[in-house]
Coordinates of C-alpha atoms and ligand atoms in Angstrom, one line a residue:
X1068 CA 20.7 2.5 -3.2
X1069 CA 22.3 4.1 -5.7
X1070 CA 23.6 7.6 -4.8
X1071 CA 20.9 10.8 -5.6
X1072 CA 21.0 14.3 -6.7
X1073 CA 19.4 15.9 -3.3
X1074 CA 16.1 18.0 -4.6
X1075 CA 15.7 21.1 -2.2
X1076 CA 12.0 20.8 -2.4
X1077 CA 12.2 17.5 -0.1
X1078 CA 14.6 18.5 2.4
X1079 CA 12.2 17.9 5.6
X1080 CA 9.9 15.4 5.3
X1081 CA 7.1 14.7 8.2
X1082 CA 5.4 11.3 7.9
X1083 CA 1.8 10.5 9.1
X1084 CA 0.6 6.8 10.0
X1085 CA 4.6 5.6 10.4
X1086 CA 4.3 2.7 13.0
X1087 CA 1.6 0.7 10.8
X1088 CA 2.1 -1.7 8.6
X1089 CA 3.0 -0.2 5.5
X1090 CA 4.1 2.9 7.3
X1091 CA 6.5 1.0 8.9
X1092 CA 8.2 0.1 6.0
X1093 CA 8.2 3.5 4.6
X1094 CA 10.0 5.1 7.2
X1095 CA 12.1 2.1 7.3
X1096 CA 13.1 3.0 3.6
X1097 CA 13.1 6.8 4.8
X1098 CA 15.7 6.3 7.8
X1099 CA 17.7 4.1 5.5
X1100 CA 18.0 7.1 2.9
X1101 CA 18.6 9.7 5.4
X1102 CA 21.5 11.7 3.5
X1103 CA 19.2 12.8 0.9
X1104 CA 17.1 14.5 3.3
X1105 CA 16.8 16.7 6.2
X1106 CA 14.3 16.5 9.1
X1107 CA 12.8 13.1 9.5
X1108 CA 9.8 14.1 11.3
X1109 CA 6.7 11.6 12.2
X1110 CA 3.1 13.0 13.3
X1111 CA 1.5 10.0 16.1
X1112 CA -1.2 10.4 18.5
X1113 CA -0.5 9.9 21.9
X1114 CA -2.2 6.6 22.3
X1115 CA 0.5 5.6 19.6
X1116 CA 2.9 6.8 21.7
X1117 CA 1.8 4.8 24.3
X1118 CA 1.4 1.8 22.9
X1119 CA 4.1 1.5 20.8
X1120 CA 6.7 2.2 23.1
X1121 CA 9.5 0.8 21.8
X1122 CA 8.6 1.7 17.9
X1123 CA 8.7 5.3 18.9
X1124 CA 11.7 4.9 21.2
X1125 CA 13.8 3.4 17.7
X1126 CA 12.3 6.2 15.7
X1127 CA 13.9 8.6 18.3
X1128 CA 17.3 6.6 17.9
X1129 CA 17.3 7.3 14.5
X1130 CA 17.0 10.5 14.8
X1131 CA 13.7 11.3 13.8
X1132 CA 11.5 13.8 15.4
X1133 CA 8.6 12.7 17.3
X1134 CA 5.6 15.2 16.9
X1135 CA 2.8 13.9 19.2
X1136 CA -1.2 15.3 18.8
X1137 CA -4.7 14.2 17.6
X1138 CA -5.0 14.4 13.4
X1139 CA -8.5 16.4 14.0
X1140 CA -6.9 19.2 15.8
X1141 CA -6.0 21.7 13.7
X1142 CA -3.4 23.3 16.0
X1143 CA -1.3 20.0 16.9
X1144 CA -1.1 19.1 13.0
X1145 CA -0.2 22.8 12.0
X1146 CA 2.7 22.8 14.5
X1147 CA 4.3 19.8 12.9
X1148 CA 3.8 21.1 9.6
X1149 CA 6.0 24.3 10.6
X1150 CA 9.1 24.1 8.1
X1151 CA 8.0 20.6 6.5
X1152 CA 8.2 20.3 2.9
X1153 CA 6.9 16.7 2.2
X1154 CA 4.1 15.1 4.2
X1155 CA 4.0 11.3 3.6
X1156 CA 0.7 9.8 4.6
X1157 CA 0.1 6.3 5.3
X1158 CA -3.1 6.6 7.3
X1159 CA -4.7 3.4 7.4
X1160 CA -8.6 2.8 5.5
X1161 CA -10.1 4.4 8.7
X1162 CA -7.8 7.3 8.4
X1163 CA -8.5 8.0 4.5
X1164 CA -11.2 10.8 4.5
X1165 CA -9.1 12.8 7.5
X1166 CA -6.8 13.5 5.2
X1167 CA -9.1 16.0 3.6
X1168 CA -8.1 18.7 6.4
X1169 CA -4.4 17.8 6.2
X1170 CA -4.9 18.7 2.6
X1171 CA -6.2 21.9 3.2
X1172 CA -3.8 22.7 6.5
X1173 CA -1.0 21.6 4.3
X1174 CA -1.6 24.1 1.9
X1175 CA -2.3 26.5 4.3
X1176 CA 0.5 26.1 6.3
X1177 CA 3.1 26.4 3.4
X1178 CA 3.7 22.4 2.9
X1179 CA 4.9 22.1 -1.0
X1180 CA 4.3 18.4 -1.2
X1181 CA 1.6 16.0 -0.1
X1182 CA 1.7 12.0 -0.9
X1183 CA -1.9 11.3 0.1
X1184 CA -2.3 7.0 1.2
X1185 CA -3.1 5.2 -1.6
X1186 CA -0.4 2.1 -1.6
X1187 CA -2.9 -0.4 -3.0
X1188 CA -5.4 -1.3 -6.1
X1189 CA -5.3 1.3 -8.4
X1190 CA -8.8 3.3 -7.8
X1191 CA -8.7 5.3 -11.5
X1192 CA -7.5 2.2 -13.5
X1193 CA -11.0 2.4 -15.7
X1194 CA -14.3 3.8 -15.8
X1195 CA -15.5 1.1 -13.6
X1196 CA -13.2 2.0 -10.6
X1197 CA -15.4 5.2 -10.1
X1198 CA -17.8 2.9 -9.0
X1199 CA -16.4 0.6 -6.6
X1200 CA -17.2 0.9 -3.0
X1201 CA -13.9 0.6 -2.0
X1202 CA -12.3 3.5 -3.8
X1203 CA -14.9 6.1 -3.0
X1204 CA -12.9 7.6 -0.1
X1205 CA -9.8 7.8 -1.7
X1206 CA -11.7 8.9 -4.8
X1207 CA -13.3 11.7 -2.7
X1208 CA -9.5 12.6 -1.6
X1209 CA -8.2 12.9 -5.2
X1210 CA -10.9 15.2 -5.6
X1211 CA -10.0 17.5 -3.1
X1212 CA -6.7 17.5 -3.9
X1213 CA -7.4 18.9 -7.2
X1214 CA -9.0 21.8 -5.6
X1215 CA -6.2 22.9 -4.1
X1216 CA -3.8 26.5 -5.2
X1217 CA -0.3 25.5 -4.4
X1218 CA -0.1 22.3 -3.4
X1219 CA 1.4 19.1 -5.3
X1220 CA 0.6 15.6 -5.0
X1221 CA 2.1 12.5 -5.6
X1222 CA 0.0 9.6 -6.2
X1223 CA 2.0 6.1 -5.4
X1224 CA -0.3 2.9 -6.8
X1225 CA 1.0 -0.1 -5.8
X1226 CA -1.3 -3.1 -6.6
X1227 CA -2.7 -6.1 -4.0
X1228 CA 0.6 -6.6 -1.7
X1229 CA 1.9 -10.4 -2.7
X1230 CA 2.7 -10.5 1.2
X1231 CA -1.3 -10.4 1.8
X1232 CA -2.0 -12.7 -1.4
X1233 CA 0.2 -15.2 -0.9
X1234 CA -0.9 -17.5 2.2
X1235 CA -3.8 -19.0 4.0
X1236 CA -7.1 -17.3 4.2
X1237 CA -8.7 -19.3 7.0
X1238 CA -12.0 -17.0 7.5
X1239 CA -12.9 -17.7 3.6
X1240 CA -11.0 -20.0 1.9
X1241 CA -13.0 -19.3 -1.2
X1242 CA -11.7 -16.3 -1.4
X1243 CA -8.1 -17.5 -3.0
X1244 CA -4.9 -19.3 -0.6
X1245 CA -1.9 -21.3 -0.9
X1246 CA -1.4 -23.7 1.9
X1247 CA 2.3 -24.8 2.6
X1248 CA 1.0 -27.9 5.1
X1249 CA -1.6 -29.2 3.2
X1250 CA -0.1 -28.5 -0.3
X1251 CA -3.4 -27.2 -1.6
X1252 CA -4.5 -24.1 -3.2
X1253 CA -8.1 -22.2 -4.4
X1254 CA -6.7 -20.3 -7.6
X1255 CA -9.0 -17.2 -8.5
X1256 CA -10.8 -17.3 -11.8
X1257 CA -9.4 -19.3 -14.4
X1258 CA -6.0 -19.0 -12.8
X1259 CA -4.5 -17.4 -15.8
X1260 CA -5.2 -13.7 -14.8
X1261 CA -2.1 -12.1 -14.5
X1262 CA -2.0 -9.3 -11.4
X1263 CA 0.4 -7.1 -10.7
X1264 CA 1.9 -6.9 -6.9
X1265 CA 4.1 -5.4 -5.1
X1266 CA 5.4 -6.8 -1.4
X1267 CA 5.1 -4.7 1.0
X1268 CA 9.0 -4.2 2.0
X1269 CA 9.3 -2.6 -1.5
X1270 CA 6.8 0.2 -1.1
X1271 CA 9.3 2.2 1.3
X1272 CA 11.9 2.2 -2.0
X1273 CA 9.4 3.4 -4.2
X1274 CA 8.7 6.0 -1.6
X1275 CA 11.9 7.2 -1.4
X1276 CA 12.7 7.0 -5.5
X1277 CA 9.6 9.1 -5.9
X1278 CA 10.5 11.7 -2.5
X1279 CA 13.8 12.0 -4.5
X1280 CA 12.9 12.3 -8.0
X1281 CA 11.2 15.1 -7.4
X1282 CA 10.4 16.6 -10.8
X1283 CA 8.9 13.2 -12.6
X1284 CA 6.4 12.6 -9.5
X1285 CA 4.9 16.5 -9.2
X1286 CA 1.5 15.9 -9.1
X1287 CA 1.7 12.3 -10.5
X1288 CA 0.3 9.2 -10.2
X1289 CA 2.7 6.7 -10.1
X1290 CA 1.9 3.1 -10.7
X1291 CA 4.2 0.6 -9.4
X1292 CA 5.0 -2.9 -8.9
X1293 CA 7.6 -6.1 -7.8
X1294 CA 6.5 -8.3 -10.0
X1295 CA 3.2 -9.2 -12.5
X1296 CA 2.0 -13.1 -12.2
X1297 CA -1.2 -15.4 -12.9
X1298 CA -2.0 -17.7 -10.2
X1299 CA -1.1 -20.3 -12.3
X1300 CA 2.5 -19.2 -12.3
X1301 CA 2.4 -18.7 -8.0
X1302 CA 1.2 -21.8 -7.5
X1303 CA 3.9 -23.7 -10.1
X1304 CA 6.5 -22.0 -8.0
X1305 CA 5.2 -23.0 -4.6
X1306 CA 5.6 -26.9 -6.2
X1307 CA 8.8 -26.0 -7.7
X1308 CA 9.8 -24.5 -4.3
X1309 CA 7.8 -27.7 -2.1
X1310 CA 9.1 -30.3 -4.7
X1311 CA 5.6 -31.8 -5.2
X1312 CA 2.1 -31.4 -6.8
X1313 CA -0.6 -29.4 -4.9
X1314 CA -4.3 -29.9 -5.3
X1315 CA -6.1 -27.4 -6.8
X1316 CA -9.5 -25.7 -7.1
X1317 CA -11.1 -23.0 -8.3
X1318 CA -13.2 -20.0 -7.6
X1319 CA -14.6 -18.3 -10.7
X1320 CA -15.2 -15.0 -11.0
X1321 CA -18.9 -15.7 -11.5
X1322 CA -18.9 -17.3 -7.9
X1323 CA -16.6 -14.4 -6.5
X1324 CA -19.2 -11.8 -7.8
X1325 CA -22.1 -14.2 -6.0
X1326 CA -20.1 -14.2 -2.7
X1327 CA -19.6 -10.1 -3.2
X1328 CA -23.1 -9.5 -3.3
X1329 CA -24.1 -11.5 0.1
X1330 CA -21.2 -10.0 1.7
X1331 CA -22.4 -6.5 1.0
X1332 CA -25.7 -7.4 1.9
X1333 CA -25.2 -8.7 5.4
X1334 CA -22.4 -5.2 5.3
X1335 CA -19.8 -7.5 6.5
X1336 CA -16.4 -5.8 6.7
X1337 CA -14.9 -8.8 4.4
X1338 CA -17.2 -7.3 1.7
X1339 CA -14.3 -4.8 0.8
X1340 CA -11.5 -7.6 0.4
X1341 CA -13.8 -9.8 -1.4
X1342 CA -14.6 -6.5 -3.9
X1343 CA -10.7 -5.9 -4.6
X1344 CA -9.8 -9.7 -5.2
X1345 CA -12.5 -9.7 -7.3
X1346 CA -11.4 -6.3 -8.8
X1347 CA -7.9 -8.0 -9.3
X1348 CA -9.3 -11.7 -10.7
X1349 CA -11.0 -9.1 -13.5
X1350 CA -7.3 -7.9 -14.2
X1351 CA -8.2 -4.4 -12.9
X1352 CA -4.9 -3.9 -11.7
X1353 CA -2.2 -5.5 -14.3
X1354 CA 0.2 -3.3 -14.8
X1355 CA 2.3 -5.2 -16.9
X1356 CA 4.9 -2.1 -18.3
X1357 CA 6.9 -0.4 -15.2
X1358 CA 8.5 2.9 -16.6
X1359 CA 12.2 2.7 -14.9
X1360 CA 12.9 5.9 -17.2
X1361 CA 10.4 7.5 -14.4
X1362 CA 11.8 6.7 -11.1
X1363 CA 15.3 5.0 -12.0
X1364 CA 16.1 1.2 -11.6
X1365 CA 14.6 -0.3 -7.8
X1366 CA 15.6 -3.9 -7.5
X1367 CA 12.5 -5.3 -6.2
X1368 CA 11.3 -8.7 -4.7
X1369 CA 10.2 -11.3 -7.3
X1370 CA 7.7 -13.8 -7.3
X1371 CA 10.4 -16.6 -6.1
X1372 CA 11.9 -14.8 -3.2
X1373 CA 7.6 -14.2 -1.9
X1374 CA 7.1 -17.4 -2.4
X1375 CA 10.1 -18.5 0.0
X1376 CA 9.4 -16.0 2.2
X1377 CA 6.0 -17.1 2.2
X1378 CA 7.0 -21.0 2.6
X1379 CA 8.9 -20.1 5.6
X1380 CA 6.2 -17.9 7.7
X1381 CA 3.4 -20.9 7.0
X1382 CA 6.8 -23.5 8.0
X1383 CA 7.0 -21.5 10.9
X1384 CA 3.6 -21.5 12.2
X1385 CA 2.8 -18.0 11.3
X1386 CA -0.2 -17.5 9.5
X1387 CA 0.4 -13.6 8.8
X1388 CA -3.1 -12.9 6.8
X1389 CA -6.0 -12.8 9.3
X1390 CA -3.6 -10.3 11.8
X1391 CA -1.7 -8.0 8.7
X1392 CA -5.4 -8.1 7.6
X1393 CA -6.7 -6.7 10.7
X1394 CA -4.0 -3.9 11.3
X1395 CA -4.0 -2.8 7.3
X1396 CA -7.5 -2.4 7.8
X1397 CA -8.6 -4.4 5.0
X1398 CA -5.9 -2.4 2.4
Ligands
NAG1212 C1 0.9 20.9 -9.4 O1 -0.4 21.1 -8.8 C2 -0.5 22.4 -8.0 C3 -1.8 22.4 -7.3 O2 -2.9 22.0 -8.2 C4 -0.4 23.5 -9.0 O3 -0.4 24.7 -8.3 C5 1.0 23.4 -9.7 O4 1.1 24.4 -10.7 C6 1.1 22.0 -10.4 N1 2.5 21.9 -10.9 C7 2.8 21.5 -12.1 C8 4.2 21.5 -12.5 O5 1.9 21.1 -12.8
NAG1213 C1 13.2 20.1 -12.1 O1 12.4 21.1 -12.6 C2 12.8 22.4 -12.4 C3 11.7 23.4 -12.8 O2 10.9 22.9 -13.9 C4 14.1 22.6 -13.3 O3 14.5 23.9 -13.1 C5 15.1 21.6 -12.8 O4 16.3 21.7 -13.6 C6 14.6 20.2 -12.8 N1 15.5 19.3 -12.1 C7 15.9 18.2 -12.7 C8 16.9 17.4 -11.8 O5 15.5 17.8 -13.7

């Protein structure tokens, strides 16, 4: 990391949602920062605490500061807030529309900055986003955010995580997978839609970049990503990377809108990842320019070092997507 000018506005930082999966990384990417900051404070419930033993025992070893309470109570959520400058949320889908009162107690309680979770598919990339089921939560938090007197906001859009979209997808295989073993692969659309992704170990830097660049990401949106690629280009460097030819099929995006539909109809909870690959397929989040004038140079993953690290979870029998699906609750 390159060294930073210290912005007083981010001095103590309290982060929300740490010990999942993307929070994880965050306050990885946090810890790993440290000098440019003060207090490194987390807000967990006590089930959390319980749970996640030793998580919270190697947060404490680095020094952060464990605040433990329920999110709905006013009280336990106010007390962490005391002398915080930054909250960092990284509530999960089921946490989204909480964040509405840690808005408004934010700004109440004299918090300066509030990065509400977003960390996936852009939800305001065009007019059609304001429609999609998946966004409307989020869309509802952006909307109170707006509302609010003092407070700023940072928006951080990442794109699909390549860590999630590269791999098996044994409960649809419709739905888009490369498989290592069997050297075979269903490639969305025509396979030459280009997405933009970011892995998942990068969205702690970008974190941090934008925690420390204070000025370019008041009240911002930030759109980020690792790298841009079709799934024509993924799947030429898994057989560059395998030394052979896969199979391959296809699923259009006429068949991935048909298989939308029934999933929302029977209000099965794989309706929502089926929506954003679909979302994704349409190029509704290619974000082919990143600004490095905004947030400074971050050296990223690329699309050969997630493909290796890909290779070598399937090699060693770790099929990461049904689980990482389950705990990012769906992205
Ligand atoms: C950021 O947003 C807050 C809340 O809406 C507002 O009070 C503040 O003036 C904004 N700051 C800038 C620099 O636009
Ligand atoms: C950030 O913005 C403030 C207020 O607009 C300004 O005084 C300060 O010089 C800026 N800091 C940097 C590093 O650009």
């Amino acid at each position: 990391m390159p060294p930073y000018v210290t912005a007083e506005q981010t001095r103590n930082i309290l982060i929300i949602g740490a010990t999942g999966v993307v929070g994880t990384y965050i306050i990885r990417a946090i810890v790993d920062a440290r000098e440019n900051f003060g207090r490194i404070c987390v807000f967990t419930s006590e089930k959390t605490l319980v749970e996640k033993v030793q998580d919270i025992a190697a947060l404490e070893a680095w020094g952060v500061e464990i605040f433990t309470g329920r999110m709905e109570s006013e009280r336990s959520v106010k007390s962490a807030y005391e002398g915080i400058d930054t909250v960092v949320s990284c509530v999960g889908r089921a946490g989204i529309e909480r964040q509405i009162d840690l808005i408004t107690w934010a700004e109440q309680a004299g918090v300066r900055r509030f990065f509400p979770s977003e960390y996936g598919t852009d939800i305001e990339y065009w007019p059609e986003s304001a429609q999609e089921p998946p966004h409307q939560l989020k869309l509802k938090v952006r909307a109170h955010m707006k509302t609010m007197q003092r407070l700023e906001h940072t928006y951080l859009v990442t794109g699909p995580y390549s860590d999630l979209y590269f791999g098996t997808m044994e409960t649809r295989p419709e739905l888009g997978y490369f498989d290592v073993k069997a050297k075979k692969a269903v490639l969305l659309g025509d396979g030459n839609g280009a997405v933009s992704f970011t892995a998942i170990a990068d969205v702690g830097k970008f974190v941090v970049a934008a925690l420390i660049n204070t000025n370019a990401s008041r009240n911002a949106t930030l759109i980020v990503h690792s790298f841009t690629a079709t799934p024509h280009e993924i799947l030429a460097e898994y057989e560059r990377q395998t030394g052979v030819t896969w199979e391959k099929s296809y699923t259009s995006l006429e068949r991935l809108r048909q298989i939308e539909r029934e999933e929302y109809q029977v209000h099965s909870r794989l309706a929502t990842v089926v929506t954003l690959r679909r979302i994704w397929t349409e190029g509704g989040t290619l974000h082919k320019y990143y600004d490095e004038t905004v947030l400074g140079h971050i050296e990223t993953e690329t699309l050969e070092s997630q493909v290796a690290a890909n290779i070598r979870k399937q090699e060693e029998g770790e099929n990461n997507f049904p689980s990482l699906l389950r705990k990012l609750s769906l992205v």
